[in-house]
């Protein structure tokens, strides 16, 4: 065990390809998100922003019965290349479209590719580095994504200011092309397990794997609740930055970049954790940090407090994402990992479908700042309740259940 943990993940050729390529893709996504949020907020207000965020969420939910079976039932190289090329097509369409309806349809197409590509990459990484290095690889990946988000978000605001939305969206499209080339170059393959394609009930299979584990059963359900109350602020974030505090497009990009900077710290620290107990505590700490930061951002009187809150939100998100991803991979059997990851991603997105209309309703009733404060307090309460449940859970299941 000690000898295994001393091995650097960068000694694996495929990791040197996969992690930077995925980070580059996230940088492009950050550029695109800034461009699209600014596009719809300028012409449609909170309703259009809500519709855009729903377009990012709905395909992942709709793909639950299919994405996991695709990932577990077909060769990983073919899955990843096809998903990336689909995203290239969607990205080109977004770059040359203008209307809200076309934008929403193309974002849905983009997310269909992501619904398959995300679980495929996550299930492939343990094959590259081995089970004992999954935590370190996941933490490193999340830290690189934080760096990429930092660069991409800042670049997104600047690109929109300098050259408009089209240039920013073409940058995002190019990153999907790079990822497709990397998928072709990766030597490690994850091929179908016997009977995986013929198995019925992909959603049930994935959820059975998650909810059959005593620790995951607590944390996954708590995560669903947290997403409902936490993601509601996404609807009004752009209005807090631009309307309440008077920052421009570049300023909005820098706020998102601050979140990316915090995510680097959170994910890096999570990658050093080696036990399920430590990772579960990191998840809870991330939830609590996001709640506190939302309250701070809601009452912020100037840019400094806003940026501090954004950094803390990023750090909490880094903790939460890296710890939950590692727990799912290490505590589910290899042959059902694609379905488990897809089920988690889809159900979390389903919670987003509840959160986003809730955010729009709260914004209309309470206003932008009060929505941040109320949702932040609710996040803190959810984290506290989750902590009580985890402490009361007698976790006796081995951390790594597949070899």
Coordinates of C-alpha atoms in Angstrom, one line a residue:
X1 CA 0.0 0.0 0.0
X2 CA 2.7 2.5 1.0
X3 CA 4.7 1.7 -2.1
X4 CA 1.6 2.2 -4.3
X5 CA 0.8 5.6 -2.8
X6 CA 4.3 6.8 -3.4
X7 CA 3.9 6.5 -7.2
X8 CA 3.2 9.8 -9.0
X9 CA 0.1 9.9 -11.1
X10 CA 2.2 11.8 -13.7
X11 CA 4.2 8.6 -14.3
X12 CA 1.2 7.3 -16.3
X13 CA 1.4 8.4 -19.9
X14 CA -2.4 8.5 -20.4
X15 CA -2.9 10.7 -17.3
X16 CA -0.5 13.2 -18.8
X17 CA -2.9 13.4 -21.8
X18 CA -6.3 13.1 -20.1
X19 CA -6.0 15.5 -17.2
X20 CA -4.6 18.5 -19.1
X21 CA -7.1 17.9 -22.0
X22 CA -10.1 17.8 -19.7
X23 CA -8.9 21.0 -18.0
X24 CA -8.6 22.7 -21.3
X25 CA -12.1 21.7 -22.1
X26 CA -13.4 23.2 -18.9
X27 CA -11.5 26.4 -19.7
X28 CA -13.4 26.5 -23.0
X29 CA -16.7 25.8 -21.2
X30 CA -16.0 28.7 -18.8
X31 CA -15.5 31.0 -21.7
X32 CA -18.8 29.8 -23.3
X33 CA -20.7 30.1 -20.0
X34 CA -19.7 33.7 -19.6
X35 CA -20.7 34.5 -23.2
X36 CA -24.0 32.7 -23.0
X37 CA -25.0 34.1 -19.7
X38 CA -24.3 37.6 -20.9
X39 CA -26.1 37.0 -24.2
X40 CA -29.4 35.9 -22.6
X41 CA -29.3 38.2 -19.6
X42 CA -29.1 41.3 -21.8
X43 CA -32.1 40.3 -23.9
X44 CA -34.3 38.2 -21.7
X45 CA -33.8 38.9 -18.0
X46 CA -34.1 36.4 -15.2
X47 CA -36.5 34.2 -17.2
X48 CA -34.1 33.7 -20.0
X49 CA -31.2 33.0 -17.6
X50 CA -33.4 30.4 -15.9
X51 CA -34.2 28.8 -19.3
X52 CA -30.5 28.7 -20.2
X53 CA -29.6 27.0 -16.9
X54 CA -32.4 24.5 -17.4
X55 CA -31.1 23.7 -20.8
X56 CA -27.8 22.9 -19.2
X57 CA -29.6 20.6 -16.7
X58 CA -32.4 18.8 -18.6
X59 CA -30.3 16.6 -21.0
X60 CA -28.3 15.1 -18.2
X61 CA -31.5 14.0 -16.4
X62 CA -33.1 12.8 -19.6
X63 CA -29.9 10.8 -20.4
X64 CA -29.9 8.8 -17.1
X65 CA -31.4 5.6 -18.6
X66 CA -29.0 5.8 -21.6
X67 CA -25.7 7.4 -20.6
X68 CA -24.6 4.8 -18.1
X69 CA -25.4 1.9 -20.4
X70 CA -23.5 3.5 -23.2
X71 CA -20.4 4.1 -20.9
X72 CA -20.5 0.5 -19.5
X73 CA -21.6 -1.2 -22.7
X74 CA -19.3 0.2 -25.4
X75 CA -15.6 0.8 -25.9
X76 CA -14.4 3.9 -24.1
X77 CA -12.5 5.3 -27.1
X78 CA -15.5 5.2 -29.4
X79 CA -17.8 6.7 -26.7
X80 CA -15.4 9.6 -25.9
X81 CA -14.6 10.4 -29.5
X82 CA -18.3 10.4 -30.6
X83 CA -19.4 12.5 -27.6
X84 CA -16.6 15.1 -28.2
X85 CA -17.5 15.4 -31.9
X86 CA -21.1 15.9 -31.0
X87 CA -20.0 18.8 -28.7
X88 CA -18.0 20.3 -31.6
X89 CA -21.1 20.4 -33.7
X90 CA -23.1 22.0 -30.9
X91 CA -20.3 24.5 -30.2
X92 CA -20.2 25.6 -33.9
X93 CA -23.9 26.1 -33.9
X94 CA -23.8 28.2 -30.8
X95 CA -21.1 30.4 -32.3
X96 CA -23.3 31.2 -35.3
X97 CA -26.7 31.4 -33.7
X98 CA -28.4 34.4 -32.1
X99 CA -32.0 33.7 -31.0
X100 CA -32.9 32.3 -27.6
X101 CA -34.7 29.3 -29.0
X102 CA -31.6 28.2 -31.1
X103 CA -29.3 28.9 -28.2
X104 CA -31.3 26.7 -25.8
X105 CA -31.6 23.8 -28.4
X106 CA -27.9 23.8 -29.1
X107 CA -27.0 23.9 -25.4
X108 CA -29.2 20.8 -24.9
X109 CA -27.3 19.1 -27.7
X110 CA -24.0 20.1 -26.1
X111 CA -25.1 18.6 -22.8
X112 CA -26.2 15.3 -24.3
X113 CA -22.5 14.9 -25.3
X114 CA -21.4 15.9 -21.8
X115 CA -23.9 13.5 -20.2
X116 CA -22.0 10.6 -21.8
X117 CA -18.4 12.0 -21.8
X118 CA -18.3 12.9 -18.1
X119 CA -19.1 9.4 -16.8
X120 CA -16.9 7.9 -19.5
X121 CA -13.8 9.8 -18.4
X122 CA -14.5 9.3 -14.7
X123 CA -14.8 5.5 -15.1
X124 CA -11.7 5.4 -17.3
X125 CA -9.3 7.1 -14.8
X126 CA -9.2 4.2 -12.3
X127 CA -8.2 2.0 -15.2
X128 CA -5.3 4.3 -15.9
X129 CA -3.9 4.9 -12.4
X130 CA -5.3 2.0 -10.3
X131 CA -7.8 2.0 -7.5
X132 CA -5.4 3.3 -4.8
X133 CA -4.5 6.5 -6.7
X134 CA -8.0 7.4 -7.7
X135 CA -8.3 10.0 -4.9
X136 CA -5.1 11.7 -5.8
X137 CA -5.9 11.7 -9.5
X138 CA -9.4 13.1 -8.9
X139 CA -8.1 15.8 -6.6
X140 CA -5.4 16.8 -9.1
X141 CA -7.9 16.8 -11.9
X142 CA -10.3 19.1 -9.9
X143 CA -7.3 21.4 -9.1
X144 CA -6.4 21.6 -12.8
X145 CA -10.1 22.3 -13.6
X146 CA -9.9 25.1 -11.1
X147 CA -6.9 26.6 -12.9
X148 CA -8.7 26.2 -16.2
X149 CA -11.8 27.8 -14.9
X150 CA -9.8 30.7 -13.5
X151 CA -8.2 31.3 -16.9
X152 CA -11.3 30.6 -18.9
X153 CA -13.7 32.8 -16.9
X154 CA -11.4 35.8 -17.0
X155 CA -10.7 35.2 -20.7
X156 CA -14.5 34.9 -21.3
X157 CA -15.3 38.3 -20.1
X158 CA -12.4 39.9 -21.9
X159 CA -13.2 38.0 -25.2
X160 CA -16.8 39.1 -25.1
X161 CA -15.7 42.7 -24.5
X162 CA -13.2 42.6 -27.3
X163 CA -14.6 40.4 -30.0
X164 CA -18.2 39.5 -29.1
X165 CA -19.8 36.2 -28.2
X166 CA -18.8 34.4 -31.4
X167 CA -15.1 34.4 -30.8
X168 CA -15.6 33.2 -27.2
X169 CA -17.8 30.3 -28.4
X170 CA -15.4 29.3 -31.1
X171 CA -12.7 28.9 -28.5
X172 CA -14.9 26.5 -26.6
X173 CA -15.6 24.5 -29.8
X174 CA -11.8 24.2 -30.4
X175 CA -11.3 22.6 -27.0
X176 CA -13.8 19.9 -27.8
X177 CA -11.8 19.1 -30.9
X178 CA -8.7 18.8 -28.8
X179 CA -10.5 16.4 -26.4
X180 CA -11.6 14.2 -29.3
X181 CA -7.9 13.9 -30.5
X182 CA -6.8 13.1 -26.9
X183 CA -9.5 10.3 -26.7
X184 CA -8.0 8.8 -29.9
X185 CA -4.5 9.0 -28.4
X186 CA -5.3 7.4 -25.0
X187 CA -4.1 3.8 -25.0
X188 CA -6.0 2.6 -21.9
X189 CA -9.4 1.2 -22.9
X190 CA -12.5 0.4 -20.9
X191 CA -14.3 -2.3 -22.8
X192 CA -17.8 -3.7 -22.2
X193 CA -18.3 -6.1 -19.3
X194 CA -20.2 -9.2 -20.1
X195 CA -24.0 -8.7 -20.1
X196 CA -23.7 -5.0 -19.4
X197 CA -25.5 -3.9 -22.5
X198 CA -28.3 -6.4 -22.1
X199 CA -29.0 -5.5 -18.5
X200 CA -32.4 -3.7 -18.0
X201 CA -33.0 -0.7 -15.8
X202 CA -29.9 1.4 -16.0
X203 CA -31.2 4.0 -13.7
X204 CA -32.2 1.5 -11.1
X205 CA -28.8 -0.3 -11.4
X206 CA -26.9 3.0 -10.8
X207 CA -29.0 4.1 -7.9
X208 CA -28.9 0.6 -6.3
X209 CA -25.1 0.9 -6.4
X210 CA -25.2 4.3 -4.7
X211 CA -27.9 3.7 -2.2
X212 CA -26.7 0.2 -1.2
X213 CA -23.6 1.7 0.5
X214 CA -24.4 3.0 4.0
X215 CA -22.1 6.1 3.7
X216 CA -23.1 7.0 0.2
X217 CA -26.8 6.5 1.0
X218 CA -26.5 9.4 3.6
X219 CA -24.2 11.7 1.6
X220 CA -26.0 11.3 -1.8
X221 CA -29.4 12.1 -0.4
X222 CA -27.9 15.1 1.5
X223 CA -26.3 16.2 -1.7
X224 CA -29.6 16.2 -3.5
X225 CA -31.1 18.4 -0.8
X226 CA -28.1 20.7 -0.8
X227 CA -28.3 21.2 -4.6
X228 CA -32.0 22.2 -4.4
X229 CA -31.2 25.1 -2.0
X230 CA -27.7 25.9 -3.1
X231 CA -28.1 26.2 -6.9
X232 CA -31.1 28.6 -6.7
X233 CA -28.6 31.5 -6.5
X234 CA -27.3 30.7 -9.9
X235 CA -30.3 32.4 -11.5
X236 CA -29.5 35.8 -9.8
X237 CA -25.7 35.7 -9.6
X238 CA -25.2 37.7 -12.8
X239 CA -27.6 40.3 -11.6
X240 CA -25.9 40.6 -8.2
X241 CA -22.6 41.3 -10.0
X242 CA -23.8 43.6 -12.7
X243 CA -26.9 45.3 -11.4
X244 CA -26.4 45.4 -7.6
X245 CA -22.7 46.1 -7.6
X246 CA -22.3 47.7 -11.0
X247 CA -19.5 45.5 -12.5
X248 CA -19.2 45.1 -16.2
X249 CA -18.8 42.0 -18.4
X250 CA -15.1 41.7 -17.6
X251 CA -15.9 42.1 -13.9
X252 CA -18.4 39.2 -14.0
X253 CA -15.7 37.1 -15.7
X254 CA -13.3 37.9 -12.9
X255 CA -15.9 36.9 -10.2
X256 CA -16.2 33.5 -11.8
X257 CA -12.4 33.3 -12.1
X258 CA -12.2 34.0 -8.3
X259 CA -14.5 30.9 -7.8
X260 CA -12.1 28.9 -10.0
X261 CA -9.1 30.1 -7.8
X262 CA -10.9 28.9 -4.7
X263 CA -11.7 25.6 -6.3
X264 CA -8.0 25.0 -6.9
X265 CA -7.3 25.1 -3.2
X266 CA -10.3 23.0 -2.2
X267 CA -9.7 20.3 -4.8
X268 CA -5.9 20.1 -4.1
X269 CA -6.6 19.6 -0.4
X270 CA -9.2 16.9 -1.0
X271 CA -6.8 14.9 -3.2
X272 CA -4.5 14.4 -0.1
X273 CA -7.3 12.6 1.8
X274 CA -7.1 8.9 1.9
X275 CA -10.1 7.7 3.8
X276 CA -13.9 7.7 3.3
X277 CA -14.3 9.5 6.7
X278 CA -12.0 12.3 5.6
X279 CA -13.7 12.6 2.2
X280 CA -17.2 12.7 3.8
X281 CA -16.1 15.4 6.2
X282 CA -14.7 17.4 3.2
X283 CA -18.1 17.2 1.5
X284 CA -19.8 18.5 4.6
X285 CA -17.2 21.3 5.0
X286 CA -17.7 22.3 1.4
X287 CA -21.5 22.6 1.9
X288 CA -21.1 24.7 5.0
X289 CA -18.5 27.0 3.3
X290 CA -20.8 27.6 0.3
X291 CA -23.7 28.5 2.6
X292 CA -21.6 31.0 4.5
X293 CA -20.2 32.5 1.3
X294 CA -23.6 33.0 -0.2
X295 CA -24.7 35.0 2.9
X296 CA -21.5 37.1 2.6
X297 CA -22.1 37.8 -1.1
X298 CA -25.7 38.7 -0.5
X299 CA -24.8 41.4 2.0
X300 CA -21.6 42.6 0.2
X301 CA -21.4 46.3 0.0
X302 CA -18.5 46.3 -2.5
X303 CA -16.4 44.3 -4.9
X304 CA -13.9 43.1 -2.2
X305 CA -16.5 41.2 -0.1
X306 CA -18.0 39.8 -3.3
X307 CA -14.7 38.4 -4.5
X308 CA -14.0 36.9 -1.0
X309 CA -17.3 35.2 -1.1
X310 CA -16.6 33.9 -4.6
X311 CA -13.3 32.5 -3.5
X312 CA -15.0 30.7 -0.6
X313 CA -17.7 29.3 -2.9
X314 CA -15.0 28.0 -5.2
X315 CA -13.1 26.4 -2.3
X316 CA -16.3 24.7 -1.0
X317 CA -17.2 23.5 -4.5
X318 CA -13.7 22.1 -4.9
X319 CA -14.0 20.2 -1.7
X320 CA -17.5 18.9 -2.5
X321 CA -16.8 17.9 -6.1
X322 CA -13.5 16.2 -5.6
X323 CA -14.6 14.3 -2.4
X324 CA -17.9 13.1 -3.8
X325 CA -16.4 12.0 -7.1
X326 CA -13.7 10.0 -5.3
X327 CA -16.2 8.4 -3.0
X328 CA -18.4 7.3 -5.8
X329 CA -15.6 5.8 -7.8
X330 CA -13.9 4.0 -4.8
X331 CA -17.1 2.6 -3.3
X332 CA -18.9 1.2 -6.4
X333 CA -18.0 -1.9 -8.3
X334 CA -16.0 -1.4 -11.5
X335 CA -18.6 -3.0 -13.8
X336 CA -21.4 -0.5 -12.8
X337 CA -19.3 2.6 -12.4
X338 CA -20.6 4.2 -15.6
X339 CA -24.2 3.7 -14.5
X340 CA -23.5 4.9 -10.9
X341 CA -21.7 8.1 -12.1
X342 CA -24.5 8.8 -14.6
X343 CA -27.2 8.2 -12.1
X344 CA -25.6 10.6 -9.6
X345 CA -25.0 13.2 -12.2
X346 CA -28.5 12.9 -13.6
X347 CA -30.2 13.0 -10.2
X348 CA -28.2 16.0 -9.2
X349 CA -29.2 17.7 -12.3
X350 CA -32.8 16.8 -11.6
X351 CA -32.4 18.7 -8.3
X352 CA -31.1 21.6 -10.3
X353 CA -34.4 21.5 -12.3
X354 CA -36.1 22.2 -9.0
X355 CA -33.5 24.7 -7.8
X356 CA -33.6 27.0 -10.8
X357 CA -37.3 27.8 -10.9
X358 CA -37.1 28.1 -7.2
X359 CA -34.3 30.7 -7.7
X360 CA -36.4 32.6 -10.2
X361 CA -39.4 32.6 -7.8
X362 CA -37.3 33.8 -4.9
X363 CA -35.7 36.5 -7.0
X364 CA -39.2 37.8 -8.0
X365 CA -40.5 37.7 -4.4
X366 CA -37.4 38.6 -2.3
X367 CA -35.0 40.3 -4.7
X368 CA -31.4 39.4 -5.6
X369 CA -29.6 40.0 -2.3
X370 CA -32.2 38.4 -0.1
X371 CA -32.2 35.4 -2.3
X372 CA -28.5 34.9 -1.7
X373 CA -28.9 35.3 2.1
X374 CA -31.9 32.9 2.4
X375 CA -30.3 30.3 0.2
X376 CA -27.0 30.6 2.1
X377 CA -28.7 30.0 5.5
X378 CA -30.6 27.0 4.0
X379 CA -27.3 25.5 2.8
X380 CA -25.8 25.9 6.3
X381 CA -28.8 24.1 7.8
X382 CA -28.5 21.3 5.2
X383 CA -24.8 20.8 6.0
X384 CA -25.5 20.7 9.7
X385 CA -28.3 18.1 9.3
X386 CA -26.0 16.0 7.0
X387 CA -23.2 16.1 9.6
X388 CA -25.5 14.8 12.3
X389 CA -26.6 11.9 10.0
X390 CA -23.1 11.0 9.0
X391 CA -21.9 11.0 12.6
X392 CA -24.7 8.6 13.5
X393 CA -23.9 6.3 10.7
X394 CA -21.7 3.4 11.6
X395 CA -19.7 3.0 8.5
X396 CA -18.3 -0.5 8.3
X397 CA -18.0 -1.0 4.6
X398 CA -14.4 -1.1 3.1
X399 CA -13.6 2.0 1.2
X400 CA -12.4 0.2 -2.0
X401 CA -14.9 -2.4 -3.1
X402 CA -13.5 -3.2 -6.6
X403 CA -10.1 -4.4 -7.6

